[in-house]
């Protein structure tokens, strides 16, 4: 199956000149969703201890991968969503700044971690996630995406990391 064909492209969304890659069409097809998870699982090494998912669509794939690989799932959330002690990391947006958070006890020193998200665009959220994991003493084994938007050069921000993506536009 060609997973790229299961993703709907929506022109001029959310604004003029943007092509939005809609994964809901992949997710609603059980065979495509299963294949996407299976292919992503092959990209995660056997030594990984925990799968980190970036809010929100990263949760979809990271939790499925954690289940499939029998690993712990760790959510990285937007501010104010985690109830326990946490650390945060800010990152730049096109117009402004945002941040993400992780519980301080989510990663132990030396844990081998796979970071998972649905899409690599500019790389800001992924880089902030890398920084959070490293602050807690985790070792990043792979930063994995279903889709990579090559023209936005997010991979460059993640230089030095083992970045993998399944579909490239």
mmCIF file of the C-alpha atoms, coordinates in Angstrom:
data_MODEL
# 
_entry.id   MODEL 
# 
loop_
_atom_site.group_PDB 
_atom_site.id 
_atom_site.type_symbol 
_atom_site.label_atom_id 
_atom_site.label_alt_id 
_atom_site.label_comp_id 
_atom_site.label_asym_id 
_atom_site.label_entity_id 
_atom_site.label_seq_id 
_atom_site.pdbx_PDB_ins_code 
_atom_site.Cartn_x 
_atom_site.Cartn_y 
_atom_site.Cartn_z 
_atom_site.occupancy 
_atom_site.B_iso_or_equiv 
_atom_site.pdbx_formal_charge 
_atom_site.auth_seq_id 
_atom_site.auth_comp_id 
_atom_site.auth_asym_id 
_atom_site.auth_atom_id 
_atom_site.pdbx_PDB_model_num 
ATOM 1   C CA . UNK A 1 1   ? 0.000  0.000  0.000  1.00 0.00 ? 1   UNK A CA 1 
ATOM 2   C CA . UNK A 1 2   ? 1.186  3.529  -0.730 1.00 0.00 ? 2   UNK A CA 1 
ATOM 3   C CA . UNK A 1 3   ? 0.538  5.464  2.496  1.00 0.00 ? 3   UNK A CA 1 
ATOM 4   C CA . UNK A 1 4   ? 1.040  8.803  0.765  1.00 0.00 ? 4   UNK A CA 1 
ATOM 5   C CA . UNK A 1 5   ? -2.112 8.168  -1.270 1.00 0.00 ? 5   UNK A CA 1 
ATOM 6   C CA . UNK A 1 6   ? -4.175 7.827  1.922  1.00 0.00 ? 6   UNK A CA 1 
ATOM 7   C CA . UNK A 1 7   ? -3.388 11.366 3.074  1.00 0.00 ? 7   UNK A CA 1 
ATOM 8   C CA . UNK A 1 8   ? -5.726 14.110 1.928  1.00 0.00 ? 8   UNK A CA 1 
ATOM 9   C CA . UNK A 1 9   ? -4.130 17.353 0.759  1.00 0.00 ? 9   UNK A CA 1 
ATOM 10  C CA . UNK A 1 10  ? -6.174 20.497 1.371  1.00 0.00 ? 10  UNK A CA 1 
ATOM 11  C CA . UNK A 1 11  ? -5.085 23.578 -0.577 1.00 0.00 ? 11  UNK A CA 1 
ATOM 12  C CA . UNK A 1 12  ? -4.958 26.988 1.121  1.00 0.00 ? 12  UNK A CA 1 
ATOM 13  C CA . UNK A 1 13  ? -5.586 25.733 4.658  1.00 0.00 ? 13  UNK A CA 1 
ATOM 14  C CA . UNK A 1 14  ? -5.229 27.207 7.226  1.00 0.00 ? 14  UNK A CA 1 
ATOM 15  C CA . UNK A 1 15  ? -4.226 30.138 5.021  1.00 0.00 ? 15  UNK A CA 1 
ATOM 16  C CA . UNK A 1 16  ? -3.486 31.012 1.407  1.00 0.00 ? 16  UNK A CA 1 
ATOM 17  C CA . UNK A 1 17  ? -0.492 29.163 -0.051 1.00 0.00 ? 17  UNK A CA 1 
ATOM 18  C CA . UNK A 1 18  ? -0.434 26.364 2.541  1.00 0.00 ? 18  UNK A CA 1 
ATOM 19  C CA . UNK A 1 19  ? -1.136 22.732 1.633  1.00 0.00 ? 19  UNK A CA 1 
ATOM 20  C CA . UNK A 1 20  ? -2.482 21.009 4.746  1.00 0.00 ? 20  UNK A CA 1 
ATOM 21  C CA . UNK A 1 21  ? -1.671 17.282 4.957  1.00 0.00 ? 21  UNK A CA 1 
ATOM 22  C CA . UNK A 1 22  ? -4.751 15.745 6.582  1.00 0.00 ? 22  UNK A CA 1 
ATOM 23  C CA . UNK A 1 23  ? -3.962 12.401 8.245  1.00 0.00 ? 23  UNK A CA 1 
ATOM 24  C CA . UNK A 1 24  ? -7.582 11.704 9.256  1.00 0.00 ? 24  UNK A CA 1 
ATOM 25  C CA . UNK A 1 25  ? -8.108 9.861  5.981  1.00 0.00 ? 25  UNK A CA 1 
ATOM 26  C CA . UNK A 1 26  ? -5.192 7.556  6.822  1.00 0.00 ? 26  UNK A CA 1 
ATOM 27  C CA . UNK A 1 27  ? -6.424 7.048  10.376 1.00 0.00 ? 27  UNK A CA 1 
ATOM 28  C CA . UNK A 1 28  ? -9.979 6.118  9.387  1.00 0.00 ? 28  UNK A CA 1 
ATOM 29  C CA . UNK A 1 29  ? -8.729 3.321  7.121  1.00 0.00 ? 29  UNK A CA 1 
ATOM 30  C CA . UNK A 1 30  ? -7.789 0.457  9.461  1.00 0.00 ? 30  UNK A CA 1 
ATOM 31  C CA . UNK A 1 31  ? -5.334 -1.101 7.003  1.00 0.00 ? 31  UNK A CA 1 
ATOM 32  C CA . UNK A 1 32  ? -3.508 2.183  6.357  1.00 0.00 ? 32  UNK A CA 1 
ATOM 33  C CA . UNK A 1 33  ? -3.363 3.035  10.049 1.00 0.00 ? 33  UNK A CA 1 
ATOM 34  C CA . UNK A 1 34  ? -2.004 -0.420 10.879 1.00 0.00 ? 34  UNK A CA 1 
ATOM 35  C CA . UNK A 1 35  ? 0.585  -0.180 8.110  1.00 0.00 ? 35  UNK A CA 1 
ATOM 36  C CA . UNK A 1 36  ? 1.693  3.276  9.249  1.00 0.00 ? 36  UNK A CA 1 
ATOM 37  C CA . UNK A 1 37  ? 2.192  2.032  12.822 1.00 0.00 ? 37  UNK A CA 1 
ATOM 38  C CA . UNK A 1 38  ? 3.976  -1.111 11.609 1.00 0.00 ? 38  UNK A CA 1 
ATOM 39  C CA . UNK A 1 39  ? 6.346  0.849  9.361  1.00 0.00 ? 39  UNK A CA 1 
ATOM 40  C CA . UNK A 1 40  ? 7.066  3.358  12.118 1.00 0.00 ? 40  UNK A CA 1 
ATOM 41  C CA . UNK A 1 41  ? 7.709  0.527  14.601 1.00 0.00 ? 41  UNK A CA 1 
ATOM 42  C CA . UNK A 1 42  ? 10.416 -0.829 12.288 1.00 0.00 ? 42  UNK A CA 1 
ATOM 43  C CA . UNK A 1 43  ? 12.251 2.513  12.615 1.00 0.00 ? 43  UNK A CA 1 
ATOM 44  C CA . UNK A 1 44  ? 12.494 2.257  16.404 1.00 0.00 ? 44  UNK A CA 1 
ATOM 45  C CA . UNK A 1 45  ? 15.436 0.294  17.721 1.00 0.00 ? 45  UNK A CA 1 
ATOM 46  C CA . UNK A 1 46  ? 15.059 -2.579 20.182 1.00 0.00 ? 46  UNK A CA 1 
ATOM 47  C CA . UNK A 1 47  ? 16.851 -0.733 22.989 1.00 0.00 ? 47  UNK A CA 1 
ATOM 48  C CA . UNK A 1 48  ? 14.245 2.035  23.376 1.00 0.00 ? 48  UNK A CA 1 
ATOM 49  C CA . UNK A 1 49  ? 12.693 2.176  26.856 1.00 0.00 ? 49  UNK A CA 1 
ATOM 50  C CA . UNK A 1 50  ? 9.999  4.804  26.343 1.00 0.00 ? 50  UNK A CA 1 
ATOM 51  C CA . UNK A 1 51  ? 7.988  6.336  23.516 1.00 0.00 ? 51  UNK A CA 1 
ATOM 52  C CA . UNK A 1 52  ? 7.379  10.082 23.860 1.00 0.00 ? 52  UNK A CA 1 
ATOM 53  C CA . UNK A 1 53  ? 4.389  11.500 21.991 1.00 0.00 ? 53  UNK A CA 1 
ATOM 54  C CA . UNK A 1 54  ? 4.028  15.194 21.195 1.00 0.00 ? 54  UNK A CA 1 
ATOM 55  C CA . UNK A 1 55  ? 0.564  16.713 21.665 1.00 0.00 ? 55  UNK A CA 1 
ATOM 56  C CA . UNK A 1 56  ? -1.779 16.216 19.970 1.00 0.00 ? 56  UNK A CA 1 
ATOM 57  C CA . UNK A 1 57  ? -1.553 14.023 16.883 1.00 0.00 ? 57  UNK A CA 1 
ATOM 58  C CA . UNK A 1 58  ? 1.748  12.581 18.034 1.00 0.00 ? 58  UNK A CA 1 
ATOM 59  C CA . UNK A 1 59  ? -0.239 10.884 20.803 1.00 0.00 ? 59  UNK A CA 1 
ATOM 60  C CA . UNK A 1 60  ? -2.088 8.809  18.210 1.00 0.00 ? 60  UNK A CA 1 
ATOM 61  C CA . UNK A 1 61  ? 1.036  7.192  16.806 1.00 0.00 ? 61  UNK A CA 1 
ATOM 62  C CA . UNK A 1 62  ? 3.185  7.184  19.950 1.00 0.00 ? 62  UNK A CA 1 
ATOM 63  C CA . UNK A 1 63  ? 0.577  5.393  22.057 1.00 0.00 ? 63  UNK A CA 1 
ATOM 64  C CA . UNK A 1 64  ? -0.017 2.787  19.332 1.00 0.00 ? 64  UNK A CA 1 
ATOM 65  C CA . UNK A 1 65  ? 3.740  2.276  19.027 1.00 0.00 ? 65  UNK A CA 1 
ATOM 66  C CA . UNK A 1 66  ? 4.184  1.998  22.796 1.00 0.00 ? 66  UNK A CA 1 
ATOM 67  C CA . UNK A 1 67  ? 1.494  -0.674 22.883 1.00 0.00 ? 67  UNK A CA 1 
ATOM 68  C CA . UNK A 1 68  ? 2.897  -2.564 19.882 1.00 0.00 ? 68  UNK A CA 1 
ATOM 69  C CA . UNK A 1 69  ? 6.478  -2.460 21.196 1.00 0.00 ? 69  UNK A CA 1 
ATOM 70  C CA . UNK A 1 70  ? 5.552  -3.015 24.859 1.00 0.00 ? 70  UNK A CA 1 
ATOM 71  C CA . UNK A 1 71  ? 7.135  0.247  25.983 1.00 0.00 ? 71  UNK A CA 1 
ATOM 72  C CA . UNK A 1 72  ? 6.009  3.054  28.266 1.00 0.00 ? 72  UNK A CA 1 
ATOM 73  C CA . UNK A 1 73  ? 4.209  6.043  26.740 1.00 0.00 ? 73  UNK A CA 1 
ATOM 74  C CA . UNK A 1 74  ? 5.147  9.575  27.829 1.00 0.00 ? 74  UNK A CA 1 
ATOM 75  C CA . UNK A 1 75  ? 3.047  12.586 26.793 1.00 0.00 ? 75  UNK A CA 1 
ATOM 76  C CA . UNK A 1 76  ? 4.631  15.954 26.054 1.00 0.00 ? 76  UNK A CA 1 
ATOM 77  C CA . UNK A 1 77  ? 1.828  18.483 26.536 1.00 0.00 ? 77  UNK A CA 1 
ATOM 78  C CA . UNK A 1 78  ? 0.912  22.076 25.972 1.00 0.00 ? 78  UNK A CA 1 
ATOM 79  C CA . UNK A 1 79  ? 1.143  24.293 29.085 1.00 0.00 ? 79  UNK A CA 1 
ATOM 80  C CA . UNK A 1 80  ? -1.289 23.751 31.923 1.00 0.00 ? 80  UNK A CA 1 
ATOM 81  C CA . UNK A 1 81  ? -2.340 20.214 30.970 1.00 0.00 ? 81  UNK A CA 1 
ATOM 82  C CA . UNK A 1 82  ? -0.049 18.129 33.213 1.00 0.00 ? 82  UNK A CA 1 
ATOM 83  C CA . UNK A 1 83  ? -1.117 17.889 36.881 1.00 0.00 ? 83  UNK A CA 1 
ATOM 84  C CA . UNK A 1 84  ? 2.210  17.031 38.568 1.00 0.00 ? 84  UNK A CA 1 
ATOM 85  C CA . UNK A 1 85  ? 5.650  18.640 38.850 1.00 0.00 ? 85  UNK A CA 1 
ATOM 86  C CA . UNK A 1 86  ? 6.897  19.470 35.385 1.00 0.00 ? 86  UNK A CA 1 
ATOM 87  C CA . UNK A 1 87  ? 9.530  21.269 33.369 1.00 0.00 ? 87  UNK A CA 1 
ATOM 88  C CA . UNK A 1 88  ? 8.852  23.315 30.274 1.00 0.00 ? 88  UNK A CA 1 
ATOM 89  C CA . UNK A 1 89  ? 10.642 24.374 27.126 1.00 0.00 ? 89  UNK A CA 1 
ATOM 90  C CA . UNK A 1 90  ? 9.757  27.292 24.881 1.00 0.00 ? 90  UNK A CA 1 
ATOM 91  C CA . UNK A 1 91  ? 10.089 27.355 21.112 1.00 0.00 ? 91  UNK A CA 1 
ATOM 92  C CA . UNK A 1 92  ? 9.498  29.867 18.345 1.00 0.00 ? 92  UNK A CA 1 
ATOM 93  C CA . UNK A 1 93  ? 6.445  29.968 16.140 1.00 0.00 ? 93  UNK A CA 1 
ATOM 94  C CA . UNK A 1 94  ? 5.973  31.913 12.919 1.00 0.00 ? 94  UNK A CA 1 
ATOM 95  C CA . UNK A 1 95  ? 4.476  34.760 14.972 1.00 0.00 ? 95  UNK A CA 1 
ATOM 96  C CA . UNK A 1 96  ? 5.487  34.427 18.585 1.00 0.00 ? 96  UNK A CA 1 
ATOM 97  C CA . UNK A 1 97  ? 6.407  31.695 21.003 1.00 0.00 ? 97  UNK A CA 1 
ATOM 98  C CA . UNK A 1 98  ? 4.839  28.648 22.628 1.00 0.00 ? 98  UNK A CA 1 
ATOM 99  C CA . UNK A 1 99  ? 5.991  26.004 25.077 1.00 0.00 ? 99  UNK A CA 1 
ATOM 100 C CA . UNK A 1 100 ? 5.555  22.355 25.972 1.00 0.00 ? 100 UNK A CA 1 
ATOM 101 C CA . UNK A 1 101 ? 5.861  20.468 29.245 1.00 0.00 ? 101 UNK A CA 1 
ATOM 102 C CA . UNK A 1 102 ? 6.762  17.047 30.603 1.00 0.00 ? 102 UNK A CA 1 
ATOM 103 C CA . UNK A 1 103 ? 6.471  15.554 34.096 1.00 0.00 ? 103 UNK A CA 1 
ATOM 104 C CA . UNK A 1 104 ? 9.787  15.581 35.953 1.00 0.00 ? 104 UNK A CA 1 
ATOM 105 C CA . UNK A 1 105 ? 9.470  11.877 36.756 1.00 0.00 ? 105 UNK A CA 1 
ATOM 106 C CA . UNK A 1 106 ? 8.558  10.771 33.215 1.00 0.00 ? 106 UNK A CA 1 
ATOM 107 C CA . UNK A 1 107 ? 12.122 10.050 32.113 1.00 0.00 ? 107 UNK A CA 1 
ATOM 108 C CA . UNK A 1 108 ? 14.876 8.528  34.217 1.00 0.00 ? 108 UNK A CA 1 
ATOM 109 C CA . UNK A 1 109 ? 18.545 9.269  33.661 1.00 0.00 ? 109 UNK A CA 1 
ATOM 110 C CA . UNK A 1 110 ? 19.803 6.921  30.954 1.00 0.00 ? 110 UNK A CA 1 
ATOM 111 C CA . UNK A 1 111 ? 16.361 6.023  29.565 1.00 0.00 ? 111 UNK A CA 1 
ATOM 112 C CA . UNK A 1 112 ? 16.552 5.446  25.824 1.00 0.00 ? 112 UNK A CA 1 
ATOM 113 C CA . UNK A 1 113 ? 13.747 7.382  24.179 1.00 0.00 ? 113 UNK A CA 1 
ATOM 114 C CA . UNK A 1 114 ? 11.953 7.572  20.833 1.00 0.00 ? 114 UNK A CA 1 
ATOM 115 C CA . UNK A 1 115 ? 10.179 10.881 20.195 1.00 0.00 ? 115 UNK A CA 1 
ATOM 116 C CA . UNK A 1 116 ? 7.162  10.514 17.900 1.00 0.00 ? 116 UNK A CA 1 
ATOM 117 C CA . UNK A 1 117 ? 4.978  13.055 16.116 1.00 0.00 ? 117 UNK A CA 1 
ATOM 118 C CA . UNK A 1 118 ? 2.771  12.991 13.061 1.00 0.00 ? 118 UNK A CA 1 
ATOM 119 C CA . UNK A 1 119 ? 4.506  15.834 11.203 1.00 0.00 ? 119 UNK A CA 1 
ATOM 120 C CA . UNK A 1 120 ? 7.912  17.483 10.941 1.00 0.00 ? 120 UNK A CA 1 
ATOM 121 C CA . UNK A 1 121 ? 7.507  21.030 9.656  1.00 0.00 ? 121 UNK A CA 1 
ATOM 122 C CA . UNK A 1 122 ? 9.842  23.701 11.077 1.00 0.00 ? 122 UNK A CA 1 
ATOM 123 C CA . UNK A 1 123 ? 11.080 21.402 13.855 1.00 0.00 ? 123 UNK A CA 1 
ATOM 124 C CA . UNK A 1 124 ? 10.432 23.765 16.774 1.00 0.00 ? 124 UNK A CA 1 
ATOM 125 C CA . UNK A 1 125 ? 8.213  21.444 18.799 1.00 0.00 ? 125 UNK A CA 1 
ATOM 126 C CA . UNK A 1 126 ? 10.432 18.450 18.157 1.00 0.00 ? 126 UNK A CA 1 
ATOM 127 C CA . UNK A 1 127 ? 13.568 20.374 19.166 1.00 0.00 ? 127 UNK A CA 1 
ATOM 128 C CA . UNK A 1 128 ? 11.853 21.560 22.354 1.00 0.00 ? 128 UNK A CA 1 
ATOM 129 C CA . UNK A 1 129 ? 10.928 17.914 23.085 1.00 0.00 ? 129 UNK A CA 1 
ATOM 130 C CA . UNK A 1 130 ? 14.543 16.836 22.561 1.00 0.00 ? 130 UNK A CA 1 
ATOM 131 C CA . UNK A 1 131 ? 15.661 19.535 25.011 1.00 0.00 ? 131 UNK A CA 1 
ATOM 132 C CA . UNK A 1 132 ? 13.145 18.381 27.642 1.00 0.00 ? 132 UNK A CA 1 
ATOM 133 C CA . UNK A 1 133 ? 14.216 14.733 27.372 1.00 0.00 ? 133 UNK A CA 1 
ATOM 134 C CA . UNK A 1 134 ? 17.887 15.676 27.606 1.00 0.00 ? 134 UNK A CA 1 
ATOM 135 C CA . UNK A 1 135 ? 17.264 17.916 30.663 1.00 0.00 ? 135 UNK A CA 1 
ATOM 136 C CA . UNK A 1 136 ? 15.816 14.863 32.413 1.00 0.00 ? 136 UNK A CA 1 
ATOM 137 C CA . UNK A 1 137 ? 18.832 12.732 31.452 1.00 0.00 ? 137 UNK A CA 1 
ATOM 138 C CA . UNK A 1 138 ? 17.174 10.723 28.705 1.00 0.00 ? 138 UNK A CA 1 
ATOM 139 C CA . UNK A 1 139 ? 19.035 9.565  25.612 1.00 0.00 ? 139 UNK A CA 1 
ATOM 140 C CA . UNK A 1 140 ? 17.290 10.205 22.295 1.00 0.00 ? 140 UNK A CA 1 
ATOM 141 C CA . UNK A 1 141 ? 17.519 7.142  20.068 1.00 0.00 ? 141 UNK A CA 1 
ATOM 142 C CA . UNK A 1 142 ? 15.266 8.406  17.268 1.00 0.00 ? 142 UNK A CA 1 
ATOM 143 C CA . UNK A 1 143 ? 12.986 11.326 16.439 1.00 0.00 ? 143 UNK A CA 1 
ATOM 144 C CA . UNK A 1 144 ? 10.300 9.786  14.250 1.00 0.00 ? 144 UNK A CA 1 
ATOM 145 C CA . UNK A 1 145 ? 7.594  11.351 12.088 1.00 0.00 ? 145 UNK A CA 1 
ATOM 146 C CA . UNK A 1 146 ? 4.894  9.971  9.827  1.00 0.00 ? 146 UNK A CA 1 
ATOM 147 C CA . UNK A 1 147 ? 5.263  12.991 7.496  1.00 0.00 ? 147 UNK A CA 1 
ATOM 148 C CA . UNK A 1 148 ? 8.113  15.375 6.787  1.00 0.00 ? 148 UNK A CA 1 
ATOM 149 C CA . UNK A 1 149 ? 7.605  18.649 4.915  1.00 0.00 ? 149 UNK A CA 1 
ATOM 150 C CA . UNK A 1 150 ? 11.069 18.889 3.357  1.00 0.00 ? 150 UNK A CA 1 
ATOM 151 C CA . UNK A 1 151 ? 10.817 22.518 2.174  1.00 0.00 ? 151 UNK A CA 1 
ATOM 152 C CA . UNK A 1 152 ? 10.359 23.763 5.756  1.00 0.00 ? 152 UNK A CA 1 
ATOM 153 C CA . UNK A 1 153 ? 13.776 22.324 6.744  1.00 0.00 ? 153 UNK A CA 1 
ATOM 154 C CA . UNK A 1 154 ? 12.788 21.135 10.211 1.00 0.00 ? 154 UNK A CA 1 
ATOM 155 C CA . UNK A 1 155 ? 15.420 18.429 9.994  1.00 0.00 ? 155 UNK A CA 1 
ATOM 156 C CA . UNK A 1 156 ? 18.106 21.135 10.131 1.00 0.00 ? 156 UNK A CA 1 
ATOM 157 C CA . UNK A 1 157 ? 16.915 22.248 13.577 1.00 0.00 ? 157 UNK A CA 1 
ATOM 158 C CA . UNK A 1 158 ? 17.296 18.638 14.728 1.00 0.00 ? 158 UNK A CA 1 
ATOM 159 C CA . UNK A 1 159 ? 20.864 18.324 13.490 1.00 0.00 ? 159 UNK A CA 1 
ATOM 160 C CA . UNK A 1 160 ? 22.761 15.676 15.429 1.00 0.00 ? 160 UNK A CA 1 
ATOM 161 C CA . UNK A 1 161 ? 19.606 13.641 16.067 1.00 0.00 ? 161 UNK A CA 1 
ATOM 162 C CA . UNK A 1 162 ? 18.614 10.401 14.360 1.00 0.00 ? 162 UNK A CA 1 
ATOM 163 C CA . UNK A 1 163 ? 15.628 11.817 12.439 1.00 0.00 ? 163 UNK A CA 1 
ATOM 164 C CA . UNK A 1 164 ? 13.407 9.450  10.449 1.00 0.00 ? 164 UNK A CA 1 
ATOM 165 C CA . UNK A 1 165 ? 10.223 10.048 8.498  1.00 0.00 ? 165 UNK A CA 1 
ATOM 166 C CA . UNK A 1 166 ? 7.952  7.724  6.546  1.00 0.00 ? 166 UNK A CA 1 
ATOM 167 C CA . UNK A 1 167 ? 6.389  10.090 3.988  1.00 0.00 ? 167 UNK A CA 1 
ATOM 168 C CA . UNK A 1 168 ? 8.143  13.133 2.534  1.00 0.00 ? 168 UNK A CA 1 
ATOM 169 C CA . UNK A 1 169 ? 6.470  16.031 0.752  1.00 0.00 ? 169 UNK A CA 1 
# 
